PDB file of C-alpha atoms in Angstrom:
ATOM      1  CA  MET A   1       0.000   0.000   0.000  1.00  0.00           C
ATOM      2  CA  LYS A   2       2.774   2.350   0.976  1.00  0.00           C
ATOM      3  CA  LYS A   3       4.605   1.539  -2.236  1.00  0.00           C
ATOM      4  CA  PHE A   4       1.484   2.274  -4.246  1.00  0.00           C
ATOM      5  CA  GLN A   5       1.058   5.626  -2.532  1.00  0.00           C
ATOM      6  CA  LEU A   6       4.656   6.505  -3.312  1.00  0.00           C
ATOM      7  CA  ILE A   7       4.218   5.645  -6.987  1.00  0.00           C
ATOM      8  CA  LEU A   8       1.030   7.675  -7.110  1.00  0.00           C
ATOM      9  CA  ALA A   9       2.754  10.658  -5.505  1.00  0.00           C
ATOM     10  CA  LEU A  10       5.626  10.398  -8.004  1.00  0.00           C
ATOM     11  CA  CYS A  11       3.195  10.270 -10.913  1.00  0.00           C
ATOM     12  CA  MET A  12       1.456  13.369  -9.647  1.00  0.00           C
ATOM     13  CA  THR A  13       4.698  15.331  -9.496  1.00  0.00           C
ATOM     14  CA  CYS A  14       5.417  14.394 -13.088  1.00  0.00           C
ATOM     15  CA  LEU A  15       2.084  15.670 -14.387  1.00  0.00           C
ATOM     16  CA  PRO A  16       2.977  19.364 -14.689  1.00  0.00           C
ATOM     17  CA  ALA A  17       6.160  18.407 -16.512  1.00  0.00           C
ATOM     18  CA  PHE A  18       4.192  16.391 -19.067  1.00  0.00           C
ATOM     19  CA  ALA A  19       1.744  19.202 -19.516  1.00  0.00           C
ATOM     20  CA  GLN A  20       4.579  21.597 -20.252  1.00  0.00           C
ATOM     21  CA  GLN A  21       6.331  19.393 -22.794  1.00  0.00           C
ATOM     22  CA  GLY A  22       3.388  19.622 -25.171  1.00  0.00           C
ATOM     23  CA  VAL A  23       3.944  23.303 -25.944  1.00  0.00           C
ATOM     24  CA  ASP A  24       6.812  24.362 -28.172  1.00  0.00           C
ATOM     25  CA  MET A  25       8.976  27.032 -26.645  1.00  0.00           C
ATOM     26  CA  ALA A  26      12.337  28.349 -27.741  1.00  0.00           C
ATOM     27  CA  ASP A  27      14.124  26.833 -24.775  1.00  0.00           C
ATOM     28  CA  THR A  28      17.323  25.911 -26.596  1.00  0.00           C
ATOM     29  CA  MET A  29      17.484  29.402 -28.017  1.00  0.00           C
ATOM     30  CA  ARG A  30      17.691  30.868 -24.589  1.00  0.00           C
ATOM     31  CA  SER A  31      19.762  28.298 -22.730  1.00  0.00           C
ATOM     32  CA  GLU A  32      22.610  27.874 -25.197  1.00  0.00           C
ATOM     33  CA  GLY A  33      21.342  29.643 -28.272  1.00  0.00           C
ATOM     34  CA  LYS A  34      21.476  33.182 -29.519  1.00  0.00           C
ATOM     35  CA  ILE A  35      18.564  34.967 -27.869  1.00  0.00           C
ATOM     36  CA  TYR A  36      21.035  37.435 -26.372  1.00  0.00           C
ATOM     37  CA  VAL A  37      21.915  38.505 -29.895  1.00  0.00           C
ATOM     38  CA  VAL A  38      18.291  39.535 -30.336  1.00  0.00           C
ATOM     39  CA  VAL A  39      18.356  41.339 -26.991  1.00  0.00           C
ATOM     40  CA  GLY A  40      21.491  43.113 -28.173  1.00  0.00           C
ATOM     41  CA  VAL A  41      20.007  44.116 -31.510  1.00  0.00           C
ATOM     42  CA  MET A  42      16.875  45.505 -29.856  1.00  0.00           C
ATOM     43  CA  ALA A  43      18.999  47.334 -27.296  1.00  0.00           C
ATOM     44  CA  ILE A  44      21.031  48.901 -30.122  1.00  0.00           C
ATOM     45  CA  VAL A  45      17.869  49.989 -31.934  1.00  0.00           C
ATOM     46  CA  PHE A  46      16.530  51.581 -28.784  1.00  0.00           C
ATOM     47  CA  THR A  47      19.919  53.166 -28.054  1.00  0.00           C
ATOM     48  CA  VAL A  48      19.972  54.777 -31.490  1.00  0.00           C
ATOM     49  CA  VAL A  49      16.499  56.204 -30.905  1.00  0.00           C
ATOM     50  CA  LEU A  50      17.545  57.452 -27.460  1.00  0.00           C
ATOM     51  CA  VAL A  51      20.730  59.084 -28.768  1.00  0.00           C
ATOM     52  CA  TYR A  52      18.640  60.800 -31.427  1.00  0.00           C
ATOM     53  CA  LEU A  53      16.217  62.057 -28.765  1.00  0.00           C
ATOM     54  CA  VAL A  54      19.094  63.352 -26.631  1.00  0.00           C
ATOM     55  CA  LEU A  55      20.645  65.135 -29.623  1.00  0.00           C
ATOM     56  CA  LEU A  56      17.320  66.734 -30.532  1.00  0.00           C
ATOM     57  CA  ASP A  57      16.803  67.720 -26.906  1.00  0.00           C
ATOM     58  CA  ARG A  58      20.223  69.399 -26.755  1.00  0.00           C
ATOM     59  CA  LYS A  59      19.809  71.133 -30.099  1.00  0.00           C
ATOM     60  CA  ILE A  60      16.471  72.591 -29.017  1.00  0.00           C
ATOM     61  CA  GLY A  61      18.020  73.594 -25.676  1.00  0.00           C
ATOM     62  CA  ARG A  62      20.750  75.508 -27.547  1.00  0.00           C
ATOM     63  CA  LEU A  63      18.169  77.247 -29.729  1.00  0.00           C
ATOM     64  CA  GLU A  64      16.116  78.169 -26.664  1.00  0.00           C
ATOM     65  CA  ARG A  65      19.168  79.712 -24.986  1.00  0.00           C
ATOM     66  CA  LYS A  66      20.067  81.586 -28.162  1.00  0.00           C
ATOM     67  CA  ILE A  67      16.620  83.103 -28.428  1.00  0.00           C
ATOM     68  CA  ARG A  68      16.532  83.928 -24.710  1.00  0.00           C
ATOM     69  CA  ASN A  69      19.882  85.732 -24.985  1.00  0.00           C
ATOM     70  CA  ARG A  70      18.747  87.639 -28.044  1.00  0.00           C
ATOM     71  CA  ALA A  71      15.563  88.698 -26.268  1.00  0.00           C
ATOM     72  CA  GLY A  72      17.658  89.798 -23.261  1.00  0.00           C
ATOM     73  CA  THR A  73      20.002  92.091 -25.198  1.00  0.00           C
TER      74      THR A  73
ATOM     75  CA  MET B   1      18.960  67.842 -12.261  1.00  0.00           C
ATOM     76  CA  MET B   2      15.302  66.748 -12.101  1.00  0.00           C
ATOM     77  CA  ARG B   3      15.082  67.761 -15.727  1.00  0.00           C
ATOM     78  CA  TYR B   4      17.148  64.742 -16.726  1.00  0.00           C
ATOM     79  CA  VAL B   5      16.164  62.166 -14.105  1.00  0.00           C
ATOM     80  CA  TRP B   6      12.860  61.129 -15.637  1.00  0.00           C
ATOM     81  CA  LYS B   7      14.462  60.794 -19.063  1.00  0.00           C
ATOM     82  CA  ILE B   8      17.128  58.495 -17.651  1.00  0.00           C
ATOM     83  CA  ALA B   9      14.370  56.559 -15.868  1.00  0.00           C
ATOM     84  CA  ALA B  10      12.535  56.216 -19.192  1.00  0.00           C
ATOM     85  CA  ALA B  11      15.638  54.737 -20.834  1.00  0.00           C
ATOM     86  CA  LEU B  12      16.416  52.358 -17.963  1.00  0.00           C
ATOM     87  CA  LEU B  13      12.837  51.085 -17.690  1.00  0.00           C
ATOM     88  CA  VAL B  14      12.633  50.297 -21.406  1.00  0.00           C
ATOM     89  CA  TYR B  15      16.098  48.679 -21.405  1.00  0.00           C
ATOM     90  CA  TYR B  16      14.985  46.541 -18.473  1.00  0.00           C
ATOM     91  CA  SER B  17      11.832  45.501 -20.319  1.00  0.00           C
ATOM     92  CA  LEU B  18      13.871  44.581 -23.410  1.00  0.00           C
ATOM     93  CA  VAL B  19      16.238  42.293 -21.507  1.00  0.00           C
ATOM     94  CA  ALA B  20      13.792  40.840 -18.988  1.00  0.00           C
ATOM     95  CA  GLY B  21      11.050  40.669 -21.592  1.00  0.00           C
ATOM     96  CA  LEU B  22      13.058  38.482 -23.957  1.00  0.00           C
ATOM     97  CA  THR B  23      14.980  36.324 -21.498  1.00  0.00           C
ATOM     98  CA  GLY B  24      12.598  36.023 -18.545  1.00  0.00           C
ATOM     99  CA  GLU B  25      10.318  33.079 -17.868  1.00  0.00           C
ATOM    100  CA  VAL B  26       6.813  33.277 -19.308  1.00  0.00           C
ATOM    101  CA  PRO B  27       3.792  30.979 -18.973  1.00  0.00           C
ATOM    102  CA  ARG B  28       3.657  28.199 -21.545  1.00  0.00           C
ATOM    103  CA  MET B  29       0.504  28.519 -23.588  1.00  0.00           C
ATOM    104  CA  ALA B  30      -0.552  26.767 -26.755  1.00  0.00           C
ATOM    105  CA  ILE B  31      -0.907  28.889 -29.939  1.00  0.00           C
ATOM    106  CA  LEU B  32       0.621  31.909 -28.177  1.00  0.00           C
ATOM    107  CA  ASN B  33       3.965  30.184 -27.518  1.00  0.00           C
ATOM    108  CA  GLU B  34       6.759  32.734 -27.258  1.00  0.00           C
ATOM    109  CA  THR B  35       4.609  35.493 -28.756  1.00  0.00           C
ATOM    110  CA  ILE B  36       3.194  36.058 -25.272  1.00  0.00           C
ATOM    111  CA  ARG B  37       6.251  38.298 -24.850  1.00  0.00           C
ATOM    112  CA  ASN B  38       4.607  40.760 -27.240  1.00  0.00           C
ATOM    113  CA  ILE B  39       2.577  41.924 -24.229  1.00  0.00           C
ATOM    114  CA  TYR B  40       5.711  43.790 -23.093  1.00  0.00           C
ATOM    115  CA  PHE B  41       6.047  45.668 -26.368  1.00  0.00           C
ATOM    116  CA  HIS B  42       2.646  45.835 -28.049  1.00  0.00           C
ATOM    117  CA  VAL B  43       0.431  46.767 -25.083  1.00  0.00           C
ATOM    118  CA  PRO B  44       2.681  49.640 -23.813  1.00  0.00           C
ATOM    119  CA  MET B  45       2.164  51.328 -27.199  1.00  0.00           C
ATOM    120  CA  TRP B  46      -1.577  51.525 -26.479  1.00  0.00           C
ATOM    121  CA  PHE B  47      -1.063  52.598 -22.883  1.00  0.00           C
ATOM    122  CA  THR B  48       1.250  55.361 -24.057  1.00  0.00           C
ATOM    123  CA  MET B  49      -1.284  56.429 -26.657  1.00  0.00           C
ATOM    124  CA  MET B  50      -4.002  56.605 -24.022  1.00  0.00           C
ATOM    125  CA  ALA B  51      -1.768  58.502 -21.595  1.00  0.00           C
ATOM    126  CA  LEU B  52      -0.966  61.065 -24.289  1.00  0.00           C
ATOM    127  CA  PHE B  53      -4.613  61.418 -25.300  1.00  0.00           C
ATOM    128  CA  LEU B  54      -5.317  62.000 -21.601  1.00  0.00           C
ATOM    129  CA  VAL B  55      -2.716  64.792 -21.617  1.00  0.00           C
ATOM    130  CA  SER B  56      -4.464  66.193 -24.682  1.00  0.00           C
ATOM    131  CA  LEU B  57      -7.817  66.065 -22.858  1.00  0.00           C
ATOM    132  CA  ILE B  58      -6.443  67.764 -19.734  1.00  0.00           C
ATOM    133  CA  TYR B  59      -4.889  70.588 -21.733  1.00  0.00           C
ATOM    134  CA  SER B  60      -8.043  70.983 -23.813  1.00  0.00           C
ATOM    135  CA  LEU B  61     -10.000  71.452 -20.574  1.00  0.00           C
ATOM    136  CA  LYS B  62      -7.342  73.879 -19.354  1.00  0.00           C
ATOM    137  CA  TYR B  63      -7.667  75.816 -22.597  1.00  0.00           C
ATOM    138  CA  LEU B  64     -11.425  76.056 -22.230  1.00  0.00           C
ATOM    139  CA  SER B  65     -11.096  77.431 -18.712  1.00  0.00           C
ATOM    140  CA  GLY B  66      -8.251  79.874 -19.422  1.00  0.00           C
ATOM    141  CA  SER B  67      -7.917  80.442 -23.197  1.00  0.00           C
ATOM    142  CA  SER B  68      -4.124  80.243 -23.077  1.00  0.00           C
ATOM    143  CA  PRO B  69      -2.636  79.468 -26.531  1.00  0.00           C
ATOM    144  CA  ASP B  70       0.088  77.410 -24.833  1.00  0.00           C
ATOM    145  CA  HIS B  71      -2.517  74.957 -23.544  1.00  0.00           C
ATOM    146  CA  ASP B  72      -3.928  74.557 -27.049  1.00  0.00           C
ATOM    147  CA  LEU B  73      -0.429  73.869 -28.359  1.00  0.00           C
ATOM    148  CA  VAL B  74       0.173  71.121 -25.760  1.00  0.00           C
ATOM    149  CA  ALA B  75      -3.228  69.549 -26.459  1.00  0.00           C
ATOM    150  CA  ALA B  76      -2.570  69.381 -30.198  1.00  0.00           C
ATOM    151  CA  GLU B  77       0.990  68.071 -29.902  1.00  0.00           C
ATOM    152  CA  ALA B  78      -0.012  65.423 -27.319  1.00  0.00           C
ATOM    153  CA  ALA B  79      -2.666  64.119 -29.704  1.00  0.00           C
ATOM    154  CA  ARG B  80      -0.105  64.072 -32.512  1.00  0.00           C
ATOM    155  CA  VAL B  81       2.453  62.015 -30.554  1.00  0.00           C
ATOM    156  CA  ALA B  82      -0.368  59.759 -29.336  1.00  0.00           C
ATOM    157  CA  MET B  83      -1.244  58.972 -32.959  1.00  0.00           C
ATOM    158  CA  VAL B  84       2.328  57.813 -33.592  1.00  0.00           C
ATOM    159  CA  PHE B  85       2.108  55.363 -30.701  1.00  0.00           C
ATOM    160  CA  GLY B  86      -1.342  54.292 -31.873  1.00  0.00           C
ATOM    161  CA  ILE B  87       0.063  53.474 -35.317  1.00  0.00           C
ATOM    162  CA  ALA B  88       2.826  51.461 -33.650  1.00  0.00           C
ATOM    163  CA  GLY B  89       0.175  49.653 -31.605  1.00  0.00           C
ATOM    164  CA  LEU B  90      -1.903  48.846 -34.676  1.00  0.00           C
ATOM    165  CA  LEU B  91       1.053  47.573 -36.722  1.00  0.00           C
ATOM    166  CA  THR B  92       2.507  45.419 -33.918  1.00  0.00           C
ATOM    167  CA  GLY B  93      -0.977  44.096 -33.182  1.00  0.00           C
ATOM    168  CA  MET B  94      -1.538  43.185 -36.829  1.00  0.00           C
ATOM    169  CA  LEU B  95       1.688  41.212 -37.001  1.00  0.00           C
ATOM    170  CA  TRP B  96       0.844  39.425 -33.753  1.00  0.00           C
ATOM    171  CA  ALA B  97      -2.705  38.676 -34.959  1.00  0.00           C
ATOM    172  CA  ARG B  98      -1.380  37.214 -38.217  1.00  0.00           C
ATOM    173  CA  PHE B  99       0.473  34.474 -36.358  1.00  0.00           C
ATOM    174  CA  THR B 100      -1.896  33.750 -33.494  1.00  0.00           C
ATOM    175  CA  TRP B 101      -5.378  34.507 -34.805  1.00  0.00           C
ATOM    176  CA  GLY B 102      -4.529  33.668 -38.411  1.00  0.00           C
ATOM    177  CA  ALA B 103      -5.166  36.968 -40.178  1.00  0.00           C
ATOM    178  CA  TRP B 104      -3.743  40.474 -40.329  1.00  0.00           C
ATOM    179  CA  TRP B 105      -7.108  41.846 -39.343  1.00  0.00           C
ATOM    180  CA  VAL B 106      -9.972  40.027 -37.674  1.00  0.00           C
ATOM    181  CA  ASN B 107     -13.425  41.349 -36.963  1.00  0.00           C
ATOM    182  CA  ASP B 108     -12.801  41.896 -33.280  1.00  0.00           C
ATOM    183  CA  THR B 109     -14.432  44.686 -31.250  1.00  0.00           C
ATOM    184  CA  LYS B 110     -11.163  45.862 -29.794  1.00  0.00           C
ATOM    185  CA  LEU B 111      -9.416  45.995 -33.174  1.00  0.00           C
ATOM    186  CA  ASN B 112     -12.230  47.888 -34.843  1.00  0.00           C
ATOM    187  CA  GLY B 113     -12.580  50.080 -31.758  1.00  0.00           C
ATOM    188  CA  SER B 114      -8.927  51.078 -31.805  1.00  0.00           C
ATOM    189  CA  ALA B 115      -9.082  51.755 -35.545  1.00  0.00           C
ATOM    190  CA  ALA B 116     -12.191  53.876 -35.023  1.00  0.00           C
ATOM    191  CA  THR B 117     -10.387  55.789 -32.255  1.00  0.00           C
ATOM    192  CA  MET B 118      -7.573  56.605 -34.660  1.00  0.00           C
ATOM    193  CA  LEU B 119     -10.084  57.841 -37.237  1.00  0.00           C
ATOM    194  CA  VAL B 120     -11.861  59.975 -34.633  1.00  0.00           C
ATOM    195  CA  TYR B 121      -8.543  61.615 -33.783  1.00  0.00           C
ATOM    196  CA  ALA B 122      -7.648  61.943 -37.468  1.00  0.00           C
ATOM    197  CA  ALA B 123     -10.788  64.069 -37.714  1.00  0.00           C
ATOM    198  CA  TYR B 124      -9.385  66.173 -34.843  1.00  0.00           C
ATOM    199  CA  PHE B 125      -6.443  67.191 -37.034  1.00  0.00           C
ATOM    200  CA  ILE B 126      -8.659  67.776 -40.052  1.00  0.00           C
ATOM    201  CA  LEU B 127     -10.795  70.045 -37.871  1.00  0.00           C
ATOM    202  CA  ARG B 128      -7.713  71.910 -36.677  1.00  0.00           C
ATOM    203  CA  ASN B 129      -6.439  72.440 -40.200  1.00  0.00           C
ATOM    204  CA  SER B 130      -9.776  73.610 -41.530  1.00  0.00           C
ATOM    205  CA  VAL B 131     -10.195  76.568 -39.156  1.00  0.00           C
ATOM    206  CA  PRO B 132      -7.764  79.367 -40.050  1.00  0.00           C
ATOM    207  CA  GLU B 133      -8.673  81.657 -37.169  1.00  0.00           C
ATOM    208  CA  LYS B 134      -6.486  80.733 -34.187  1.00  0.00           C
ATOM    209  CA  GLN B 135      -8.795  81.280 -31.222  1.00  0.00           C
ATOM    210  CA  LYS B 136     -11.757  79.703 -32.950  1.00  0.00           C
ATOM    211  CA  ARG B 137      -9.609  76.730 -33.947  1.00  0.00           C
ATOM    212  CA  ALA B 138      -8.348  76.275 -30.387  1.00  0.00           C
ATOM    213  CA  ARG B 139     -11.824  76.446 -28.868  1.00  0.00           C
ATOM    214  CA  LEU B 140     -13.457  74.134 -31.409  1.00  0.00           C
ATOM    215  CA  SER B 141     -10.701  71.535 -31.219  1.00  0.00           C
ATOM    216  CA  ALA B 142     -10.676  71.658 -27.407  1.00  0.00           C
ATOM    217  CA  VAL B 143     -14.372  70.809 -27.365  1.00  0.00           C
ATOM    218  CA  TYR B 144     -13.853  68.112 -29.975  1.00  0.00           C
ATOM    219  CA  ALA B 145     -10.958  66.648 -27.932  1.00  0.00           C
ATOM    220  CA  ILE B 146     -13.320  66.041 -25.016  1.00  0.00           C
ATOM    221  CA  PHE B 147     -15.721  64.296 -27.358  1.00  0.00           C
ATOM    222  CA  SER B 148     -13.006  62.144 -28.982  1.00  0.00           C
ATOM    223  CA  PHE B 149     -11.489  61.127 -25.658  1.00  0.00           C
ATOM    224  CA  SER B 150     -14.888  59.949 -24.435  1.00  0.00           C
ATOM    225  CA  LEU B 151     -15.324  57.995 -27.671  1.00  0.00           C
ATOM    226  CA  MET B 152     -11.926  56.365 -27.187  1.00  0.00           C
ATOM    227  CA  ILE B 153     -12.925  55.170 -23.710  1.00  0.00           C
ATOM    228  CA  VAL B 154     -16.123  53.711 -25.131  1.00  0.00           C
ATOM    229  CA  PHE B 155     -14.388  52.140 -28.131  1.00  0.00           C
ATOM    230  CA  ILE B 156     -11.463  50.455 -26.423  1.00  0.00           C
ATOM    231  CA  MET B 157     -12.490  50.145 -22.789  1.00  0.00           C
ATOM    232  CA  VAL B 158     -16.272  49.713 -22.695  1.00  0.00           C
ATOM    233  CA  LEU B 159     -17.489  48.053 -25.899  1.00  0.00           C
ATOM    234  CA  PRO B 160     -14.925  45.203 -25.932  1.00  0.00           C
ATOM    235  CA  ARG B 161     -16.013  44.288 -22.422  1.00  0.00           C
ATOM    236  CA  LEU B 162     -19.680  44.214 -23.366  1.00  0.00           C
ATOM    237  CA  THR B 163     -19.282  41.857 -26.299  1.00  0.00           C
ATOM    238  CA  ASP B 164     -16.930  39.005 -27.028  1.00  0.00           C
ATOM    239  CA  SER B 165     -13.380  39.823 -27.946  1.00  0.00           C
ATOM    240  CA  LEU B 166     -10.329  37.798 -28.863  1.00  0.00           C
ATOM    241  CA  HIS B 167      -8.294  40.005 -26.556  1.00  0.00           C
ATOM    242  CA  PRO B 168      -7.861  38.493 -23.103  1.00  0.00           C
ATOM    243  CA  GLY B 169      -9.807  40.075 -20.276  1.00  0.00           C
ATOM    244  CA  ASN B 170     -12.627  41.247 -22.515  1.00  0.00           C
ATOM    245  CA  GLY B 171     -16.130  39.905 -22.801  1.00  0.00           C
ATOM    246  CA  GLY B 172     -16.939  40.308 -19.132  1.00  0.00           C
ATOM    247  CA  ASN B 173     -14.089  40.594 -16.699  1.00  0.00           C
ATOM    248  CA  PRO B 174     -11.521  43.390 -16.694  1.00  0.00           C
ATOM    249  CA  ALA B 175      -8.104  42.788 -18.199  1.00  0.00           C
ATOM    250  CA  PHE B 176      -5.081  41.737 -16.201  1.00  0.00           C
ATOM    251  CA  GLY B 177      -6.902  39.315 -13.950  1.00  0.00           C
ATOM    252  CA  SER B 178      -4.821  36.615 -12.330  1.00  0.00           C
ATOM    253  CA  TYR B 179      -5.521  34.353 -15.295  1.00  0.00           C
ATOM    254  CA  ASP B 180      -4.173  36.760 -17.902  1.00  0.00           C
ATOM    255  CA  LEU B 181      -0.933  37.938 -16.440  1.00  0.00           C
ATOM    256  CA  ASP B 182       1.059  36.130 -13.800  1.00  0.00           C
ATOM    257  CA  SER B 183       3.275  37.936 -11.306  1.00  0.00           C
ATOM    258  CA  ARG B 184       6.490  37.265 -13.249  1.00  0.00           C
ATOM    259  CA  MET B 185       5.023  39.001 -16.255  1.00  0.00           C
ATOM    260  CA  ARG B 186       3.664  41.890 -14.217  1.00  0.00           C
ATOM    261  CA  ALA B 187       7.207  42.578 -12.977  1.00  0.00           C
ATOM    262  CA  VAL B 188       8.211  43.256 -16.588  1.00  0.00           C
ATOM    263  CA  PHE B 189       4.951  44.603 -17.968  1.00  0.00           C
ATOM    264  CA  TYR B 190       4.390  47.520 -15.587  1.00  0.00           C
ATOM    265  CA  PRO B 191       7.965  48.882 -15.859  1.00  0.00           C
ATOM    266  CA  ALA B 192       7.630  48.563 -19.654  1.00  0.00           C
ATOM    267  CA  VAL B 193       4.411  50.602 -19.610  1.00  0.00           C
ATOM    268  CA  ALA B 194       5.941  53.245 -17.317  1.00  0.00           C
ATOM    269  CA  GLY B 195       9.088  53.428 -19.462  1.00  0.00           C
ATOM    270  CA  TRP B 196       7.234  53.850 -22.749  1.00  0.00           C
ATOM    271  CA  ILE B 197       4.879  56.460 -21.301  1.00  0.00           C
ATOM    272  CA  LEU B 198       7.929  58.442 -20.164  1.00  0.00           C
ATOM    273  CA  VAL B 199       9.491  58.069 -23.633  1.00  0.00           C
ATOM    274  CA  GLY B 200       6.224  59.352 -25.102  1.00  0.00           C
ATOM    275  CA  LEU B 201       6.241  62.342 -22.766  1.00  0.00           C
ATOM    276  CA  TRP B 202       9.860  63.045 -23.719  1.00  0.00           C
ATOM    277  CA  ILE B 203       8.970  63.107 -27.428  1.00  0.00           C
ATOM    278  CA  LEU B 204       5.986  65.309 -26.536  1.00  0.00           C
ATOM    279  CA  GLN B 205       8.255  67.725 -24.658  1.00  0.00           C
ATOM    280  CA  ILE B 206      10.601  67.950 -27.670  1.00  0.00           C
ATOM    281  CA  ARG B 207       7.661  68.659 -29.974  1.00  0.00           C
ATOM    282  CA  ILE B 208       6.210  71.331 -27.670  1.00  0.00           C
ATOM    283  CA  ARG B 209       9.556  73.090 -27.361  1.00  0.00           C
ATOM    284  CA  THR B 210      10.046  72.986 -31.140  1.00  0.00           C
ATOM    285  CA  ARG B 211       6.622  74.516 -31.714  1.00  0.00           C
ATOM    286  CA  LYS B 212       7.284  77.237 -29.151  1.00  0.00           C
ATOM    287  CA  LEU B 213      10.586  78.038 -30.872  1.00  0.00           C
ATOM    288  CA  GLU B 214       8.765  78.223 -34.193  1.00  0.00           C
ATOM    289  CA  ASN B 215       6.264  80.628 -32.666  1.00  0.00           C
ATOM    290  CA  THR B 216       8.934  82.934 -31.234  1.00  0.00           C
ATOM    291  CA  VAL B 217      10.823  82.971 -34.530  1.00  0.00           C
ATOM    292  CA  SER B 218       7.758  83.766 -36.618  1.00  0.00           C
ATOM    293  CA  ILE B 219       6.649  86.698 -34.416  1.00  0.00           C
TER     294      ILE B 219
END
């Protein structure tokens, strides 16, 4: 009886694992694959956008100062 | 100092969502598979759009109570930046729909509602451009902005909940119930939303300052 209970308990613990195996996920890509390359590419894209925003921000700041100085004199 | 802090926060939050969003653990679901990660990138576009339309609404109300041309300028520019994020939301949603629902466009209440919202706001710009007189234009478009914001709430928040929708959380219960988004995903999703909203506000600030410069130069 005890043995049977043990087997039953073991089977139960396996159930979630079986349920998960049915769905395809890119596990290999992340464990040993190249998902970090994708992270890197997206980070670069976002960095480029950010740098552009910063440059615009600074350019507008310079223009604002220029106009403020001109108005002051 | 405070002038830069929120911009740095915007960058860090989005960077975090990029890394954690692609490498973090997500629930395993059939059909969705890895595309569930799109929640971190597609949904923040809509949240940012709604936040910016809210800014537009607030400044329209401010204009109506004070008639300051600056408030009209902010309202118009906020709606303009919101449209950009709305377009991003539509395009990312279409690509996602193609591979999970099977078509670029399906007859779903939320999809049609968001498209209708964009059209309603397109009319806002047409209205603005068709009134040459500045004060009249500002007053008319401020009133219309209240109307269009209310329509947006109905189109993308109310109607999809009343009928059936392919989007999770619609057709009855509110979105982001425990079944839709588990805690691991929330830890990435909310920072992503906050980050993108801040990025949207940054772009808005740049646009407002540019318009103000234009105004001072043309006087």
